[in-house]
Amino acid sequence: MEKKEAPKKPEWLKVTYDQKKVDQMNDLLSGLKLNTVCAEANCPNLGECFGNGTASFIILGPNCTRACRFCDIPHGHPQPVDLLEPYRVAEATKRLGLSHVVVTSVDRDDLPDLGADQFVKTINLIRKMNPDTTIEVLTPDFQGRENCLDKVIAAKPDVFNHNMETVRSITPKVRHRATYDTSLKVLKYVKDHAPKSTFVKTGIMLGLGETDEEVYQLMDDLRAIDVDFLTIGQYVQPGPKNYRLREWVPMKRYATYYKEARKRGFRFVASSPLVRSSYKAKEELEAVYGK
Amino acid sequence: MLKEIHMPKLSPKSDQYFFGEWHKQPGDAVKEGDVLFEVETDKVISQVESQEDGVLKEQNVNTGDTTNVGDLVATIEVA
């Protein structure tokens, strides 16, 4: 067997893995032919979330029409839209007994509606089959097109999430066909047009080389348009071809960013290395509802 | 009864991992849920728990080894 130096990943990257629960979850999902962002993006929290019976479903995949350099989702020729997929997500939500479900998608720049209709169908069917489940969508930027955003807004998800991913200066280096200003515009449009009961959320990764000032500027930009929730987590480079990891950001900085974000008025902030956009999303909504 | 422990599939994207540290040594009692060993996958260090109660008899891989899914990792004498 080949020898290599001992792992150098930081201590907090240690996660426990419950094989039985992950097997159970995979069995359920494979039976329904669904993709989870957990598995597709190789998420570090997969073991914990699957262990707790939580998953984030990724629709319209598995291939993405964009090739962002931080991302582990396969870039490739898109598949035809699966008309039964919304039903299967709703059925999986039911079988798992989820009280909060997250639905995200790959980018579908090839489709006339950029994938908005599939989000709407999925939201509607989840709600029909699971009337007590709260629904969070994590959407692409829909190229900033208001008619696509209107459709998803009208389906009234409880949380509308669209990720900024990183600060302004790094955005063109890591995102493909997406801009800082388009993402801000998306969040502003949703905030201005969605019902007051819809929370607007975004998330960023740290460790790409951003400075404190840039992170605070991002927070200010988000609060200027009244974004409600912010998630901050560590970028983990998926493979050698992806954007190079610049830094394992120390825990202290996450605490500082948490305080700064709260001070600026975000209603909920999750700031910790293993935080991902949908990690503990249910707890976040409960905190705001005061349950 | 002896039970073989094989490397589980810990990452959907890869079948080859670097073996980290052992948490149990040969002769140690092991309970279900105890961490047996650590493995470094693409994105995390996974702590793999025992599915059995028993005694660890043999370690078949060492820290720093490259292991593949399905490789024999250890043998446990199941109680």
Coordinates of C-alpha atoms in Angstrom, one line a residue:
Chain A
M1 CA 0.0 0.0 0.0
E2 CA 1.1 3.5 -0.9
K3 CA 2.3 5.7 2.0
K4 CA 1.4 9.3 2.5
E5 CA 1.9 11.8 5.3
A6 CA -0.7 11.8 8.0
P7 CA -3.9 13.9 7.3
K8 CA -3.4 17.7 7.9
K9 CA -7.1 18.7 7.9
P10 CA -8.1 20.7 11.0
E11 CA -9.6 19.0 14.0
W12 CA -13.1 20.4 13.4
L13 CA -13.3 18.5 10.1
K14 CA -13.7 15.3 12.1
V15 CA -17.2 14.0 11.7
T16 CA -18.7 10.7 13.0
Y17 CA -20.3 8.4 10.5
D18 CA -23.2 6.2 11.2
Q19 CA -23.2 3.6 8.5
K20 CA -26.5 2.1 9.4
K21 CA -28.4 5.3 9.2
V22 CA -26.7 6.4 6.0
D23 CA -27.5 3.1 4.4
Q24 CA -31.2 3.5 5.4
M25 CA -31.3 6.9 4.0
N26 CA -29.5 5.9 0.8
D27 CA -31.9 3.0 0.4
L28 CA -34.9 5.3 0.6
L29 CA -33.5 7.8 -1.8
S30 CA -32.2 5.3 -4.3
G31 CA -35.6 3.7 -4.4
L32 CA -37.0 7.1 -5.4
K33 CA -34.3 7.9 -7.9
L34 CA -33.6 11.3 -6.3
N35 CA -30.4 13.3 -6.1
T36 CA -29.4 15.0 -2.9
V37 CA -27.1 17.9 -2.8
C38 CA -25.6 16.2 0.2
A39 CA -24.3 13.3 -1.9
E40 CA -23.7 15.3 -5.2
A41 CA -21.6 18.0 -3.5
N42 CA -20.0 15.5 -1.2
C43 CA -21.0 17.4 1.9
P44 CA -19.0 17.1 5.1
N45 CA -22.3 17.0 7.1
L46 CA -23.7 14.1 5.1
G47 CA -23.3 11.6 7.9
E48 CA -24.9 13.8 10.6
C49 CA -27.8 15.1 8.5
F50 CA -28.6 11.6 7.0
G51 CA -28.3 10.3 10.6
N52 CA -31.0 12.8 11.7
G53 CA -33.2 12.0 8.7
T54 CA -32.6 15.3 7.0
A55 CA -31.7 15.8 3.4
S56 CA -31.6 18.5 0.8
F57 CA -33.0 17.5 -2.6
I58 CA -31.4 18.7 -5.7
I59 CA -33.8 18.8 -8.7
L60 CA -33.2 19.2 -12.4
G61 CA -29.9 17.4 -12.2
P62 CA -27.6 15.7 -11.9
N63 CA -25.6 17.9 -14.4
C64 CA -25.2 21.6 -14.1
T65 CA -24.9 24.1 -17.0
R66 CA -22.4 26.1 -15.1
A67 CA -18.9 25.2 -14.0
C68 CA -18.2 27.3 -10.8
R69 CA -14.7 26.6 -9.6
F70 CA -15.7 26.0 -6.0
C71 CA -18.4 23.5 -6.7
D72 CA -18.4 19.7 -6.8
I73 CA -21.6 19.2 -8.7
P74 CA -20.9 17.7 -12.2
H75 CA -20.9 20.2 -15.1
G76 CA -22.2 18.6 -18.2
H77 CA -24.9 18.1 -20.8
P78 CA -28.2 18.7 -19.1
Q79 CA -30.8 15.9 -19.0
P80 CA -34.4 16.2 -20.0
V81 CA -36.7 17.5 -17.3
D82 CA -38.1 14.6 -15.2
L83 CA -41.8 15.3 -14.9
L84 CA -42.2 12.9 -12.0
E85 CA -39.4 14.4 -10.0
P86 CA -41.6 16.8 -8.0
Y87 CA -43.8 13.9 -6.9
R88 CA -40.8 11.9 -5.8
V89 CA -39.4 14.8 -3.7
A90 CA -42.8 15.2 -2.1
E91 CA -43.1 11.4 -1.5
A92 CA -39.5 11.3 0.1
T93 CA -40.5 14.3 2.3
K94 CA -43.4 12.3 3.5
R95 CA -41.6 9.0 4.0
L96 CA -38.9 10.7 6.0
G97 CA -41.4 12.7 8.0
L98 CA -39.5 15.9 7.4
S99 CA -40.8 19.0 9.3
H100 CA -38.6 21.2 7.1
V101 CA -37.4 20.4 3.6
V102 CA -34.8 22.1 1.4
V103 CA -35.1 22.0 -2.4
T104 CA -32.3 23.2 -4.5
S105 CA -31.3 22.7 -8.1
V106 CA -28.5 22.7 -10.6
D107 CA -28.4 25.7 -13.0
R108 CA -30.5 25.1 -16.1
D109 CA -29.6 27.9 -18.5
D110 CA -30.7 25.6 -21.3
L111 CA -34.4 25.7 -20.3
P112 CA -36.8 28.4 -21.5
D113 CA -37.9 29.0 -17.9
L114 CA -34.4 28.3 -16.5
G115 CA -36.0 25.6 -14.2
A116 CA -38.4 27.9 -12.4
D117 CA -41.5 25.8 -13.2
Q118 CA -40.0 22.6 -11.7
F119 CA -39.4 24.5 -8.5
V120 CA -43.0 25.6 -8.5
K121 CA -44.3 22.1 -9.1
T122 CA -42.1 20.7 -6.4
I123 CA -43.2 23.3 -3.8
N124 CA -46.8 22.8 -4.6
L125 CA -46.7 19.0 -4.4
I126 CA -44.6 18.9 -1.2
R127 CA -47.2 21.2 0.4
K128 CA -50.1 19.2 -0.9
M129 CA -48.7 15.9 0.4
N130 CA -47.1 17.4 3.5
P131 CA -49.2 20.4 4.7
D132 CA -47.3 20.9 7.9
T133 CA -43.8 20.8 6.4
T134 CA -42.0 24.2 6.0
I135 CA -40.3 24.6 2.6
E136 CA -37.0 26.2 1.8
V137 CA -35.8 26.8 -1.8
L138 CA -32.2 27.4 -2.6
T139 CA -32.3 28.7 -6.2
P140 CA -30.0 29.6 -9.0
D141 CA -29.9 33.3 -10.1
F142 CA -32.3 32.6 -13.0
Q143 CA -30.0 35.1 -14.8
G144 CA -31.8 37.7 -12.8
R145 CA -35.0 37.3 -14.8
E146 CA -38.0 38.6 -12.9
N147 CA -40.6 36.4 -14.6
C148 CA -38.8 33.3 -13.3
L149 CA -38.5 34.8 -9.8
D150 CA -42.1 35.8 -9.9
K151 CA -43.1 32.2 -10.5
V152 CA -41.2 30.8 -7.5
I153 CA -42.3 33.7 -5.2
A154 CA -45.9 33.0 -6.1
A155 CA -45.5 29.4 -4.8
K156 CA -44.8 31.0 -1.4
P157 CA -41.8 29.0 -0.1
D158 CA -41.2 29.7 3.7
V159 CA -37.6 30.5 3.0
F160 CA -36.2 31.8 -0.3
N161 CA -32.4 31.2 -0.3
H162 CA -30.0 32.3 -3.0
N163 CA -26.3 32.2 -2.3
M164 CA -23.9 35.1 -2.8
E165 CA -21.1 32.4 -2.3
T166 CA -18.3 35.0 -1.7
V167 CA -17.3 38.6 -1.6
R168 CA -17.3 40.9 -4.6
S169 CA -13.7 40.7 -5.6
I170 CA -13.6 36.9 -5.6
T171 CA -16.9 36.3 -7.3
P172 CA -15.6 36.4 -10.9
K173 CA -12.7 34.0 -9.9
V174 CA -15.0 31.3 -8.6
R175 CA -18.5 31.7 -10.1
H176 CA -19.4 30.9 -13.7
R177 CA -21.9 33.1 -15.5
A178 CA -23.0 34.6 -12.2
T179 CA -22.2 38.0 -10.8
Y180 CA -22.2 39.7 -7.4
D181 CA -24.7 42.3 -8.6
T182 CA -27.1 39.8 -10.3
S183 CA -27.2 37.8 -7.0
L184 CA -27.9 41.0 -5.0
K185 CA -30.6 42.0 -7.5
V186 CA -32.2 38.5 -7.1
L187 CA -32.3 38.8 -3.3
K188 CA -33.6 42.4 -3.5
Y189 CA -36.3 41.5 -5.9
V190 CA -37.5 38.5 -3.8
K191 CA -37.4 40.7 -0.6
D192 CA -39.5 43.4 -2.4
H193 CA -42.0 41.1 -4.0
A194 CA -42.4 38.0 -1.8
P195 CA -45.0 37.9 1.0
K196 CA -43.8 39.2 4.4
S197 CA -44.0 35.6 5.6
T198 CA -41.2 34.5 3.3
F199 CA -37.7 34.8 4.8
V200 CA -34.9 35.7 2.5
K201 CA -31.6 34.0 3.0
T202 CA -28.1 33.8 1.6
G203 CA -24.8 32.2 2.3
I204 CA -21.1 32.6 1.8
M205 CA -17.9 30.5 2.0
L206 CA -14.8 31.6 3.8
G207 CA -11.2 30.6 3.0
L208 CA -11.1 31.8 -0.6
G209 CA -8.8 34.7 0.3
E210 CA -11.4 37.3 1.4
T211 CA -10.6 40.1 3.8
D212 CA -12.5 41.2 6.9
E213 CA -13.4 44.5 5.2
E214 CA -14.8 42.7 2.2
V215 CA -16.9 40.4 4.4
Y216 CA -18.3 43.4 6.3
Q217 CA -19.1 45.2 3.0
L218 CA -21.0 42.1 1.8
M219 CA -23.0 42.1 5.1
D220 CA -23.8 45.8 4.6
D221 CA -24.8 45.2 1.0
L222 CA -27.2 42.4 2.2
R223 CA -28.6 44.4 5.0
A224 CA -29.2 47.4 2.7
I225 CA -31.8 45.2 0.9
D226 CA -33.0 43.7 4.2
V227 CA -31.9 40.0 3.8
D228 CA -33.1 38.1 6.8
F229 CA -30.7 35.1 7.2
L230 CA -27.0 34.7 6.7
T231 CA -25.0 31.4 6.7
I232 CA -21.1 31.5 6.9
G233 CA -19.1 28.3 6.5
Q234 CA -15.6 27.1 5.5
Y235 CA -14.8 26.3 1.8
V236 CA -13.5 22.8 1.4
Q237 CA -11.7 22.3 -1.9
P238 CA -13.5 19.4 -3.5
G239 CA -10.5 18.3 -5.7
P240 CA -7.2 19.4 -7.2
K241 CA -8.9 21.1 -10.2
N242 CA -11.1 23.3 -8.1
Y243 CA -10.3 26.8 -6.8
R244 CA -7.4 26.5 -4.4
L245 CA -8.2 26.7 -0.7
R246 CA -6.4 29.8 0.7
E247 CA -7.0 29.3 4.4
W248 CA -8.6 27.2 7.1
V249 CA -10.3 30.2 8.8
P250 CA -9.8 30.1 12.6
M251 CA -12.8 29.6 14.8
K252 CA -12.3 33.0 16.4
R253 CA -13.1 34.8 13.1
Y254 CA -16.4 32.9 12.8
A255 CA -17.4 34.2 16.2
T256 CA -16.4 37.8 15.2
Y257 CA -18.4 37.6 11.9
Y258 CA -21.4 36.2 13.9
K259 CA -21.3 39.2 16.2
E260 CA -20.8 41.7 13.4
A261 CA -23.7 40.1 11.4
R262 CA -26.1 40.2 14.3
K263 CA -25.1 43.7 15.1
R264 CA -26.1 44.7 11.5
G265 CA -29.5 43.3 12.0
F266 CA -29.7 39.8 10.4
R267 CA -32.5 37.9 12.1
F268 CA -30.6 34.7 12.1
V269 CA -26.9 34.0 11.5
A270 CA -25.1 30.6 11.4
S271 CA -21.3 31.1 11.4
S272 CA -19.2 28.0 11.9
P273 CA -16.8 26.0 9.7
L274 CA -19.2 23.2 8.9
V275 CA -22.2 25.4 8.3
R276 CA -23.6 24.9 4.8
S277 CA -26.6 26.7 3.3
S278 CA -29.1 24.0 4.4
Y279 CA -27.3 22.7 7.4
K280 CA -29.7 22.8 10.4
A281 CA -32.1 25.0 8.3
K282 CA -35.0 23.6 10.4
E283 CA -33.4 24.9 13.6
E284 CA -32.9 28.3 12.0
L285 CA -36.6 28.7 11.2
E286 CA -37.6 27.5 14.6
A287 CA -35.4 30.1 16.2
V288 CA -37.1 32.9 14.2
Y289 CA -40.6 31.5 14.9
G290 CA -39.6 31.3 18.5
K291 CA -40.7 27.6 18.8
Chain B
M1 CA -17.2 -15.7 16.2
L2 CA -14.8 -13.5 14.2
K3 CA -16.2 -10.7 12.1
E4 CA -14.3 -8.9 9.4
I5 CA -14.6 -5.1 9.2
H6 CA -14.3 -3.7 5.7
M7 CA -13.7 -0.2 4.6
P8 CA -17.2 1.4 4.2
K9 CA -18.1 3.8 1.3
L10 CA -17.6 7.1 3.1
S11 CA -17.7 9.5 0.2
P12 CA -20.2 9.4 -2.7
K13 CA -17.4 10.7 -5.0
S14 CA -14.5 8.6 -4.2
D15 CA -13.6 5.0 -3.3
Q16 CA -10.0 5.6 -2.1
Y17 CA -9.2 7.1 1.2
F18 CA -6.2 7.8 3.4
F19 CA -6.3 5.8 6.7
G20 CA -6.0 8.0 9.8
E21 CA -5.6 6.9 13.4
W22 CA -6.7 3.9 15.2
H23 CA -8.8 4.6 18.3
K24 CA -8.7 0.9 19.5
Q25 CA -5.8 -1.5 19.7
P26 CA -5.7 -5.3 19.4
G27 CA -7.1 -6.7 22.7
D28 CA -9.3 -3.7 23.4
A29 CA -12.9 -4.2 24.2
V30 CA -15.2 -2.5 21.7
K31 CA -18.8 -1.5 22.1
E32 CA -21.3 -0.6 19.3
G33 CA -20.9 3.1 18.7
D34 CA -17.3 3.3 19.8
V35 CA -15.1 5.1 17.3
L36 CA -12.8 2.4 15.8
F37 CA -10.7 4.5 13.4
E38 CA -10.4 7.7 11.4
V39 CA -10.3 8.0 7.6
E40 CA -9.5 11.0 5.5
T41 CA -11.8 11.4 2.5
D42 CA -11.9 14.3 0.0
K43 CA -13.7 16.7 2.3
V44 CA -13.6 15.4 5.9
I45 CA -12.0 13.2 8.5
S46 CA -14.6 10.5 9.1
Q47 CA -14.7 8.7 12.5
V48 CA -16.0 5.3 11.8
E49 CA -17.9 3.6 14.6
S50 CA -18.1 -0.1 15.5
Q51 CA -21.4 -1.8 14.6
E52 CA -20.6 -4.6 17.0
D53 CA -19.8 -5.4 20.6
G54 CA -16.6 -7.5 21.0
V55 CA -12.8 -7.4 21.2
L56 CA -10.6 -6.0 18.4
K57 CA -8.4 -8.9 17.3
E58 CA -6.4 -7.6 14.4
Q59 CA -5.6 -4.3 12.6
N60 CA -5.0 -4.9 8.9
V61 CA -4.1 -1.3 7.9
N62 CA -1.8 1.4 9.3
T63 CA -2.0 5.2 9.6
G64 CA -1.1 6.8 6.2
D65 CA -2.1 3.7 4.1
T66 CA -4.2 4.3 1.0
T67 CA -7.3 2.1 1.4
N68 CA -10.1 1.2 -1.0
V69 CA -13.7 0.7 -0.3
G70 CA -14.1 -3.0 0.7
D71 CA -10.6 -3.5 1.9
L72 CA -10.2 -5.6 5.0
V73 CA -9.5 -3.1 7.9
A74 CA -9.8 -5.2 11.0
T75 CA -11.1 -8.3 12.7
I76 CA -13.4 -8.2 15.7
E77 CA -14.2 -11.2 18.0
V78 CA -17.9 -10.7 18.4
A79 CA -19.2 -11.4 21.9

